[in-house]
Amino acid sequence: NLYWLGRYVERTEDAIRLIRAYHLRLAATDNPADPLLRRLRAFIGGYGIDVSQPMPEALLDRIGSARACAAKVRDRFSTDGWAALHDLHRTASVTLRDIEPGDDAARAMFVLVRKITGFSGLVQDNMYRFQGWRFLTLGRALERADGLAALLHGLADPGAPEGALDLAVEVADSVITHRRRYAVETSRDTVVDLLALDQDNPRSILFQLRRMREQAAALPGADDAGRLAALSRAILPLETMLTVAEPETLSARKLLSMRGAFTDISDLITEAYLR
C-alpha cells in the first residue's frame, strides 16, 4: 500500500500539472484547435483524462486511489499527512467540483498542486525511515521517472508544435532552473539535458534512478550471494546509460524503451516483495 500510495500521489500530481497547463493555454488562446492544445489534449487523453471536463473524473479517481491506499496504512504516517490527503480529496470532489474551463479550472489546479505537494512534504519530512518509507519512496521515484520519460517522448520530439518544449519544462516545475542554467531559449537539447540527464534536478529521470538504486540497495535481499539482486541489476544499466548520455543521443525510441524498462522494474518489485 505504501508503494502504490507513492505511485498514485505522484501520478495525481503529474495529472494536475498537465491539466493546469492545458487550461492556462486555453485561457490565453481561447482556441481549442490551437496545435499545442491539440497535442496536449491528445497527450493527456492517453492517460484516460478528458480535459473537456474541467475537473476530470479520471483525476478524481486517481485522488481516490491514493486515499484508499493511505487509509489502509494510516498508522504508518502522521495524522497531519492523512488530514492533508483527506483535504485534497474533499477539495477536488466537493469544493472545486463545479468549475469552468480556462482560468477557473487553472486556478483550481493551482489549489490542488499546493495541497498535494503539502501532503508529499509532510510525509517526506516527518516519516520514520523504515522499510515502508523505502517502498513509498521507490513508488514515487519510479512514477516520476516514467512520467518524465513520457513527457519528453510526447512533447520534445522534432514534430512537436511551437511552445511544446516550454510546456514540458513548465509541467516538470523546472522553469526557473532552466533560466538559471541555460542562457538561451528552450531547445530539445537543453530540455532533455535538464529533465533527463541532470543528476541534481529532482525533476530529472537520472535523479530519480539514483534515488531508486539507493532505496533498492537498502531493501532485504538486495545482495544475492555476493551479487546485486535482480532489482538493482535492472536499475543500474539505466542509470549508467543516462550518466554517460548526451541530449542528442536520447532519442524518442530510447525514451519509449526506458518506459518499458520501468514497467519491468515495477514487476520485479512486485515479484520480490509484494506478493
mmCIF file of C-alpha atoms in Angstrom:
data_model
loop_
_atom_site.group_PDB
_atom_site.id
_atom_site.type_symbol
_atom_site.label_atom_id
_atom_site.label_comp_id
_atom_site.label_asym_id
_atom_site.label_seq_id
_atom_site.Cartn_x
_atom_site.Cartn_y
_atom_site.Cartn_z
ATOM 1 C CA ASN A 1 0.000 0.000 0.000
ATOM 2 C CA LEU A 2 2.841 2.432 0.700
ATOM 3 C CA TYR A 3 4.458 1.600 -2.653
ATOM 4 C CA TRP A 4 1.219 2.261 -4.508
ATOM 5 C CA LEU A 5 0.438 5.310 -2.381
ATOM 6 C CA GLY A 6 3.710 6.780 -3.629
ATOM 7 C CA ARG A 7 2.831 5.962 -7.217
ATOM 8 C CA TYR A 8 -0.737 7.280 -7.038
ATOM 9 C CA VAL A 9 0.301 10.532 -5.359
ATOM 10 C CA GLU A 10 2.975 11.186 -7.984
ATOM 11 C CA ARG A 11 0.601 10.170 -10.777
ATOM 12 C CA THR A 12 -2.030 12.547 -9.415
ATOM 13 C CA GLU A 13 0.370 15.473 -9.158
ATOM 14 C CA ASP A 14 1.522 14.884 -12.733
ATOM 15 C CA ALA A 15 -2.077 14.904 -13.961
ATOM 16 C CA ILE A 16 -2.897 18.094 -12.053
ATOM 17 C CA ARG A 17 0.083 19.904 -13.575
ATOM 18 C CA LEU A 18 -0.844 18.765 -17.091
ATOM 19 C CA ILE A 19 -4.482 19.807 -16.680
ATOM 20 C CA ARG A 20 -3.405 23.182 -15.291
ATOM 21 C CA ALA A 21 -1.078 23.747 -18.258
ATOM 22 C CA TYR A 22 -3.903 22.931 -20.662
ATOM 23 C CA HIS A 23 -6.373 25.370 -19.119
ATOM 24 C CA LEU A 24 -3.788 28.157 -18.795
ATOM 25 C CA ARG A 25 -3.207 27.941 -22.541
ATOM 26 C CA LEU A 26 -6.903 27.584 -23.296
ATOM 27 C CA ALA A 27 -7.499 30.795 -21.356
ATOM 28 C CA ALA A 28 -4.694 32.544 -23.274
ATOM 29 C CA THR A 29 -5.742 31.440 -26.766
ATOM 30 C CA ASP A 30 -9.476 30.740 -26.411
ATOM 31 C CA ASN A 31 -8.911 28.350 -29.313
ATOM 32 C CA PRO A 32 -9.231 24.604 -28.618
ATOM 33 C CA ALA A 33 -7.997 23.961 -32.183
ATOM 34 C CA ASP A 34 -4.588 25.527 -31.418
ATOM 35 C CA PRO A 35 -1.875 22.985 -32.424
ATOM 36 C CA LEU A 36 -0.255 22.975 -28.972
ATOM 37 C CA LEU A 37 -3.610 22.476 -27.257
ATOM 38 C CA ARG A 38 -4.439 19.643 -29.646
ATOM 39 C CA ARG A 39 -1.097 17.949 -28.878
ATOM 40 C CA LEU A 40 -1.541 18.420 -25.140
ATOM 41 C CA ARG A 41 -5.145 17.205 -25.252
ATOM 42 C CA ALA A 42 -4.058 14.042 -27.056
ATOM 43 C CA PHE A 43 -1.166 13.527 -24.628
ATOM 44 C CA ILE A 44 -3.376 13.869 -21.559
ATOM 45 C CA GLY A 45 -6.045 11.756 -23.215
ATOM 46 C CA GLY A 46 -3.529 8.930 -23.421
ATOM 47 C CA TYR A 47 -3.860 8.688 -19.630
ATOM 48 C CA GLY A 48 -7.640 8.446 -19.866
ATOM 49 C CA ILE A 49 -8.144 12.068 -18.781
ATOM 50 C CA ASP A 50 -10.804 14.055 -20.619
ATOM 51 C CA VAL A 51 -9.862 17.742 -20.387
ATOM 52 C CA SER A 52 -13.274 18.750 -21.715
ATOM 53 C CA GLN A 53 -14.281 18.083 -18.098
ATOM 54 C CA PRO A 54 -12.754 20.958 -16.070
ATOM 55 C CA MET A 55 -12.483 18.580 -13.090
ATOM 56 C CA PRO A 56 -11.963 15.261 -14.911
ATOM 57 C CA GLU A 57 -13.442 12.129 -13.378
ATOM 58 C CA ALA A 58 -10.151 10.323 -14.053
ATOM 59 C CA LEU A 59 -8.341 12.846 -11.829
ATOM 60 C CA LEU A 60 -10.835 12.274 -9.027
ATOM 61 C CA ASP A 61 -10.292 8.524 -9.454
ATOM 62 C CA ARG A 62 -6.532 8.979 -9.022
ATOM 63 C CA ILE A 63 -7.009 11.006 -5.861
ATOM 64 C CA GLY A 64 -9.456 8.397 -4.601
ATOM 65 C CA SER A 65 -6.971 5.591 -5.278
ATOM 66 C CA ALA A 66 -4.254 7.395 -3.307
ATOM 67 C CA ARG A 67 -6.653 7.988 -0.438
ATOM 68 C CA ALA A 68 -7.760 4.323 -0.430
ATOM 69 C CA CYS A 69 -4.140 3.139 -0.166
ATOM 70 C CA ALA A 70 -3.403 5.662 2.582
ATOM 71 C CA ALA A 71 -6.483 4.592 4.555
ATOM 72 C CA LYS A 72 -5.041 1.090 4.877
ATOM 73 C CA VAL A 73 -1.745 2.325 6.357
ATOM 74 C CA ARG A 74 -2.814 5.369 8.369
ATOM 75 C CA ASP A 75 -0.707 4.173 11.290
ATOM 76 C CA ARG A 76 2.469 4.451 9.172
ATOM 77 C CA PHE A 77 2.483 8.230 8.736
ATOM 78 C CA SER A 78 1.411 11.298 10.698
ATOM 79 C CA THR A 79 -2.121 12.455 11.420
ATOM 80 C CA ASP A 80 -1.251 15.687 9.591
ATOM 81 C CA GLY A 81 -0.312 13.685 6.499
ATOM 82 C CA TRP A 82 -3.642 11.857 6.473
ATOM 83 C CA ALA A 83 -5.522 15.122 7.067
ATOM 84 C CA ALA A 84 -3.708 16.751 4.124
ATOM 85 C CA LEU A 85 -4.652 13.898 1.775
ATOM 86 C CA HIS A 86 -8.241 13.886 3.019
ATOM 87 C CA ASP A 87 -8.382 17.657 2.449
ATOM 88 C CA LEU A 88 -7.091 17.202 -1.115
ATOM 89 C CA HIS A 89 -9.814 14.630 -1.803
ATOM 90 C CA ARG A 90 -12.568 16.807 -0.337
ATOM 91 C CA THR A 91 -11.400 19.937 -2.162
ATOM 92 C CA ALA A 92 -11.294 18.196 -5.554
ATOM 93 C CA SER A 93 -14.538 16.246 -5.185
ATOM 94 C CA VAL A 94 -16.695 18.831 -3.388
ATOM 95 C CA THR A 95 -15.319 22.367 -3.139
ATOM 96 C CA LEU A 96 -13.922 22.645 -6.679
ATOM 97 C CA ARG A 97 -16.219 20.191 -8.445
ATOM 98 C CA ASP A 98 -18.218 22.810 -10.374
ATOM 99 C CA ILE A 99 -15.641 24.876 -12.237
ATOM 100 C CA GLU A 100 -15.472 26.340 -15.722
ATOM 101 C CA PRO A 101 -12.843 25.683 -18.423
ATOM 102 C CA GLY A 102 -9.963 28.131 -18.767
ATOM 103 C CA ASP A 103 -8.943 30.474 -15.957
ATOM 104 C CA ASP A 104 -11.335 28.962 -13.414
ATOM 105 C CA ALA A 105 -10.041 25.430 -13.959
ATOM 106 C CA ALA A 106 -6.409 26.623 -13.959
ATOM 107 C CA ARG A 107 -6.907 28.371 -10.601
ATOM 108 C CA ALA A 108 -8.478 25.205 -9.207
ATOM 109 C CA MET A 109 -5.461 23.170 -10.317
ATOM 110 C CA PHE A 110 -3.138 25.663 -8.602
ATOM 111 C CA VAL A 111 -5.022 24.932 -5.365
ATOM 112 C CA LEU A 112 -4.691 21.172 -5.857
ATOM 113 C CA VAL A 113 -0.961 21.416 -6.636
ATOM 114 C CA ARG A 114 -0.385 23.243 -3.354
ATOM 115 C CA LYS A 115 -2.394 20.690 -1.413
ATOM 116 C CA ILE A 116 -0.807 17.561 -2.907
ATOM 117 C CA THR A 117 2.736 18.916 -2.549
ATOM 118 C CA GLY A 118 1.853 19.760 1.049
ATOM 119 C CA PHE A 119 0.987 16.119 1.654
ATOM 120 C CA SER A 120 4.191 14.946 -0.038
ATOM 121 C CA GLY A 121 6.280 17.328 2.056
ATOM 122 C CA LEU A 122 4.685 16.226 5.318
ATOM 123 C CA VAL A 123 5.251 12.561 4.565
ATOM 124 C CA GLN A 124 8.775 13.017 3.227
ATOM 125 C CA ASP A 125 9.984 15.203 6.099
ATOM 126 C CA ASN A 126 8.200 13.557 9.029
ATOM 127 C CA MET A 127 8.016 9.859 8.224
ATOM 128 C CA TYR A 128 10.380 7.493 10.026
ATOM 129 C CA ARG A 129 12.870 5.900 7.617
ATOM 130 C CA PHE A 130 11.719 2.304 7.992
ATOM 131 C CA GLN A 131 11.274 -0.205 5.156
ATOM 132 C CA GLY A 132 7.784 1.089 4.401
ATOM 133 C CA TRP A 133 9.189 4.555 3.724
ATOM 134 C CA ARG A 134 11.588 2.992 1.229
ATOM 135 C CA PHE A 135 8.699 1.466 -0.715
ATOM 136 C CA LEU A 136 6.840 4.781 -0.652
ATOM 137 C CA THR A 137 9.972 6.499 -1.973
ATOM 138 C CA LEU A 138 10.523 3.810 -4.605
ATOM 139 C CA GLY A 139 6.951 4.213 -5.821
ATOM 140 C CA ARG A 140 7.238 7.975 -6.110
ATOM 141 C CA ALA A 141 10.636 7.823 -7.837
ATOM 142 C CA LEU A 142 9.547 5.188 -10.341
ATOM 143 C CA GLU A 143 6.344 7.036 -11.208
ATOM 144 C CA ARG A 144 8.124 10.370 -11.597
ATOM 145 C CA ALA A 145 10.831 8.872 -13.807
ATOM 146 C CA ASP A 146 8.205 7.232 -16.019
ATOM 147 C CA GLY A 147 6.171 10.442 -16.175
ATOM 148 C CA LEU A 148 9.212 12.451 -17.243
ATOM 149 C CA ALA A 149 10.104 9.920 -19.932
ATOM 150 C CA ALA A 150 6.526 10.100 -21.221
ATOM 151 C CA LEU A 151 6.581 13.906 -21.133
ATOM 152 C CA LEU A 152 9.792 14.086 -23.155
ATOM 153 C CA HIS A 153 8.572 11.456 -25.589
ATOM 154 C CA GLY A 154 5.302 13.326 -26.133
ATOM 155 C CA LEU A 155 6.415 16.960 -26.125
ATOM 156 C CA ALA A 156 10.115 17.048 -27.034
ATOM 157 C CA ASP A 157 10.036 15.256 -30.376
ATOM 158 C CA PRO A 158 11.019 17.163 -33.526
ATOM 159 C CA GLY A 159 7.438 17.263 -34.774
ATOM 160 C CA ALA A 160 6.012 18.876 -31.630
ATOM 161 C CA PRO A 161 4.280 22.245 -32.170
ATOM 162 C CA GLU A 162 5.778 25.559 -31.127
ATOM 163 C CA GLY A 163 5.696 26.012 -27.375
ATOM 164 C CA ALA A 164 5.802 22.289 -26.556
ATOM 165 C CA LEU A 165 9.312 22.459 -25.076
ATOM 166 C CA ASP A 166 8.375 25.364 -22.803
ATOM 167 C CA LEU A 167 5.294 23.401 -21.800
ATOM 168 C CA ALA A 168 7.383 20.352 -20.863
ATOM 169 C CA VAL A 169 9.647 22.468 -18.653
ATOM 170 C CA GLU A 170 6.611 24.085 -17.012
ATOM 171 C CA VAL A 171 4.869 20.784 -16.269
ATOM 172 C CA ALA A 172 8.144 19.483 -14.800
ATOM 173 C CA ASP A 173 8.292 22.533 -12.498
ATOM 174 C CA SER A 174 11.739 23.438 -13.830
ATOM 175 C CA VAL A 175 11.204 26.851 -15.449
ATOM 176 C CA ILE A 176 13.419 28.776 -13.021
ATOM 177 C CA THR A 177 16.100 26.085 -13.131
ATOM 178 C CA HIS A 178 16.176 26.218 -16.936
ATOM 179 C CA ARG A 179 16.522 30.008 -16.925
ATOM 180 C CA ARG A 180 19.379 29.823 -14.435
ATOM 181 C CA ARG A 181 21.280 27.008 -16.160
ATOM 182 C CA TYR A 182 20.934 27.980 -19.817
ATOM 183 C CA ALA A 183 21.453 31.454 -21.250
ATOM 184 C CA VAL A 184 19.315 30.518 -24.256
ATOM 185 C CA GLU A 185 15.705 29.773 -25.038
ATOM 186 C CA THR A 186 14.465 26.219 -24.691
ATOM 187 C CA SER A 187 15.721 23.733 -27.244
ATOM 188 C CA ARG A 188 15.370 19.978 -27.342
ATOM 189 C CA ASP A 189 18.929 19.581 -26.100
ATOM 190 C CA THR A 190 18.506 21.892 -23.103
ATOM 191 C CA VAL A 191 15.163 20.354 -22.133
ATOM 192 C CA VAL A 192 16.409 16.762 -22.411
ATOM 193 C CA ASP A 193 19.584 17.689 -20.538
ATOM 194 C CA LEU A 194 17.571 19.204 -17.673
ATOM 195 C CA LEU A 195 14.699 16.726 -17.435
ATOM 196 C CA ALA A 196 16.546 13.501 -18.232
ATOM 197 C CA LEU A 197 20.296 13.854 -17.605
ATOM 198 C CA ASP A 198 20.727 16.335 -14.756
ATOM 199 C CA GLN A 199 21.782 14.449 -11.630
ATOM 200 C CA ASP A 200 20.981 17.432 -9.386
ATOM 201 C CA ASN A 201 17.465 18.160 -10.630
ATOM 202 C CA PRO A 202 14.768 16.295 -8.626
ATOM 203 C CA ARG A 203 12.640 16.579 -11.762
ATOM 204 C CA SER A 204 15.022 14.554 -13.895
ATOM 205 C CA ILE A 205 14.980 10.874 -14.800
ATOM 206 C CA LEU A 206 18.607 10.351 -13.744
ATOM 207 C CA PHE A 207 17.986 11.866 -10.297
ATOM 208 C CA GLN A 208 15.051 9.511 -9.743
ATOM 209 C CA LEU A 209 17.005 6.468 -10.966
ATOM 210 C CA ARG A 210 19.743 7.204 -8.437
ATOM 211 C CA ARG A 211 17.100 7.514 -5.756
ATOM 212 C CA MET A 212 15.611 4.169 -6.788
ATOM 213 C CA ARG A 213 19.025 2.481 -6.750
ATOM 214 C CA GLU A 214 19.763 3.806 -3.253
ATOM 215 C CA GLN A 215 16.444 2.554 -1.867
ATOM 216 C CA ALA A 216 16.689 -0.812 -3.642
ATOM 217 C CA ALA A 217 20.153 -1.338 -2.133
ATOM 218 C CA ALA A 218 18.718 -0.908 1.378
ATOM 219 C CA LEU A 219 15.886 -3.429 0.965
ATOM 220 C CA PRO A 220 16.055 -7.000 2.297
ATOM 221 C CA GLY A 221 17.612 -9.375 -0.220
ATOM 222 C CA ALA A 222 19.442 -6.591 -2.076
ATOM 223 C CA ASP A 223 22.547 -8.772 -2.067
ATOM 224 C CA ASP A 224 22.087 -12.147 -3.724
ATOM 225 C CA ALA A 225 25.024 -14.374 -2.673
ATOM 226 C CA GLY A 226 27.526 -11.580 -3.283
ATOM 227 C CA ARG A 227 25.799 -10.294 -6.442
ATOM 228 C CA LEU A 228 23.333 -7.487 -6.881
ATOM 229 C CA ALA A 229 19.748 -8.702 -6.734
ATOM 230 C CA ALA A 230 17.595 -8.546 -9.862
ATOM 231 C CA LEU A 231 16.005 -5.223 -8.916
ATOM 232 C CA SER A 232 19.334 -3.405 -8.583
ATOM 233 C CA ARG A 233 20.617 -5.075 -11.764
ATOM 234 C CA ALA A 234 17.611 -3.686 -13.642
ATOM 235 C CA ILE A 235 18.093 -0.137 -12.351
ATOM 236 C CA LEU A 236 21.873 0.157 -12.735
ATOM 237 C CA PRO A 237 22.121 -0.080 -16.571
ATOM 238 C CA LEU A 238 19.519 2.665 -16.983
ATOM 239 C CA GLU A 239 21.372 4.907 -14.556
ATOM 240 C CA THR A 240 24.679 4.235 -16.304
ATOM 241 C CA MET A 241 23.199 4.874 -19.729
ATOM 242 C CA LEU A 242 21.845 8.280 -18.684
ATOM 243 C CA THR A 243 25.029 9.182 -16.800
ATOM 244 C CA VAL A 244 27.107 8.981 -19.996
ATOM 245 C CA ALA A 245 24.420 10.039 -22.493
ATOM 246 C CA GLU A 246 24.345 13.292 -24.452
ATOM 247 C CA PRO A 247 20.994 15.029 -25.057
ATOM 248 C CA GLU A 248 21.112 14.436 -28.812
ATOM 249 C CA THR A 249 21.550 10.685 -28.314
ATOM 250 C CA LEU A 250 18.433 10.295 -26.168
ATOM 251 C CA SER A 251 16.002 9.625 -28.977
ATOM 252 C CA ALA A 252 12.252 9.115 -28.804
ATOM 253 C CA ARG A 253 12.862 5.379 -29.288
ATOM 254 C CA LYS A 254 15.201 5.279 -26.270
ATOM 255 C CA LEU A 255 12.682 7.141 -24.149
ATOM 256 C CA LEU A 256 9.990 4.665 -25.121
ATOM 257 C CA SER A 257 12.324 1.748 -24.373
ATOM 258 C CA MET A 258 13.056 3.279 -20.993
ATOM 259 C CA ARG A 259 9.368 3.329 -20.151
ATOM 260 C CA GLY A 260 9.225 -0.386 -20.890
ATOM 261 C CA ALA A 261 12.165 -0.888 -18.528
ATOM 262 C CA PHE A 262 10.298 0.979 -15.792
ATOM 263 C CA THR A 263 7.397 -1.429 -16.192
ATOM 264 C CA ASP A 264 9.836 -4.327 -15.800
ATOM 265 C CA ILE A 265 11.263 -2.738 -12.637
ATOM 266 C CA SER A 266 7.781 -2.425 -11.158
ATOM 267 C CA ASP A 267 7.160 -6.099 -11.944
ATOM 268 C CA LEU A 268 10.418 -7.029 -10.187
ATOM 269 C CA ILE A 269 9.398 -5.064 -7.081
ATOM 270 C CA THR A 270 6.030 -6.818 -7.061
ATOM 271 C CA GLU A 271 7.549 -10.250 -7.562
ATOM 272 C CA ALA A 272 10.231 -9.835 -4.912
ATOM 273 C CA TYR A 273 8.298 -8.038 -2.168
ATOM 274 C CA LEU A 274 4.584 -7.529 -2.765
ATOM 275 C CA ARG A 275 3.138 -10.977 -3.437
#
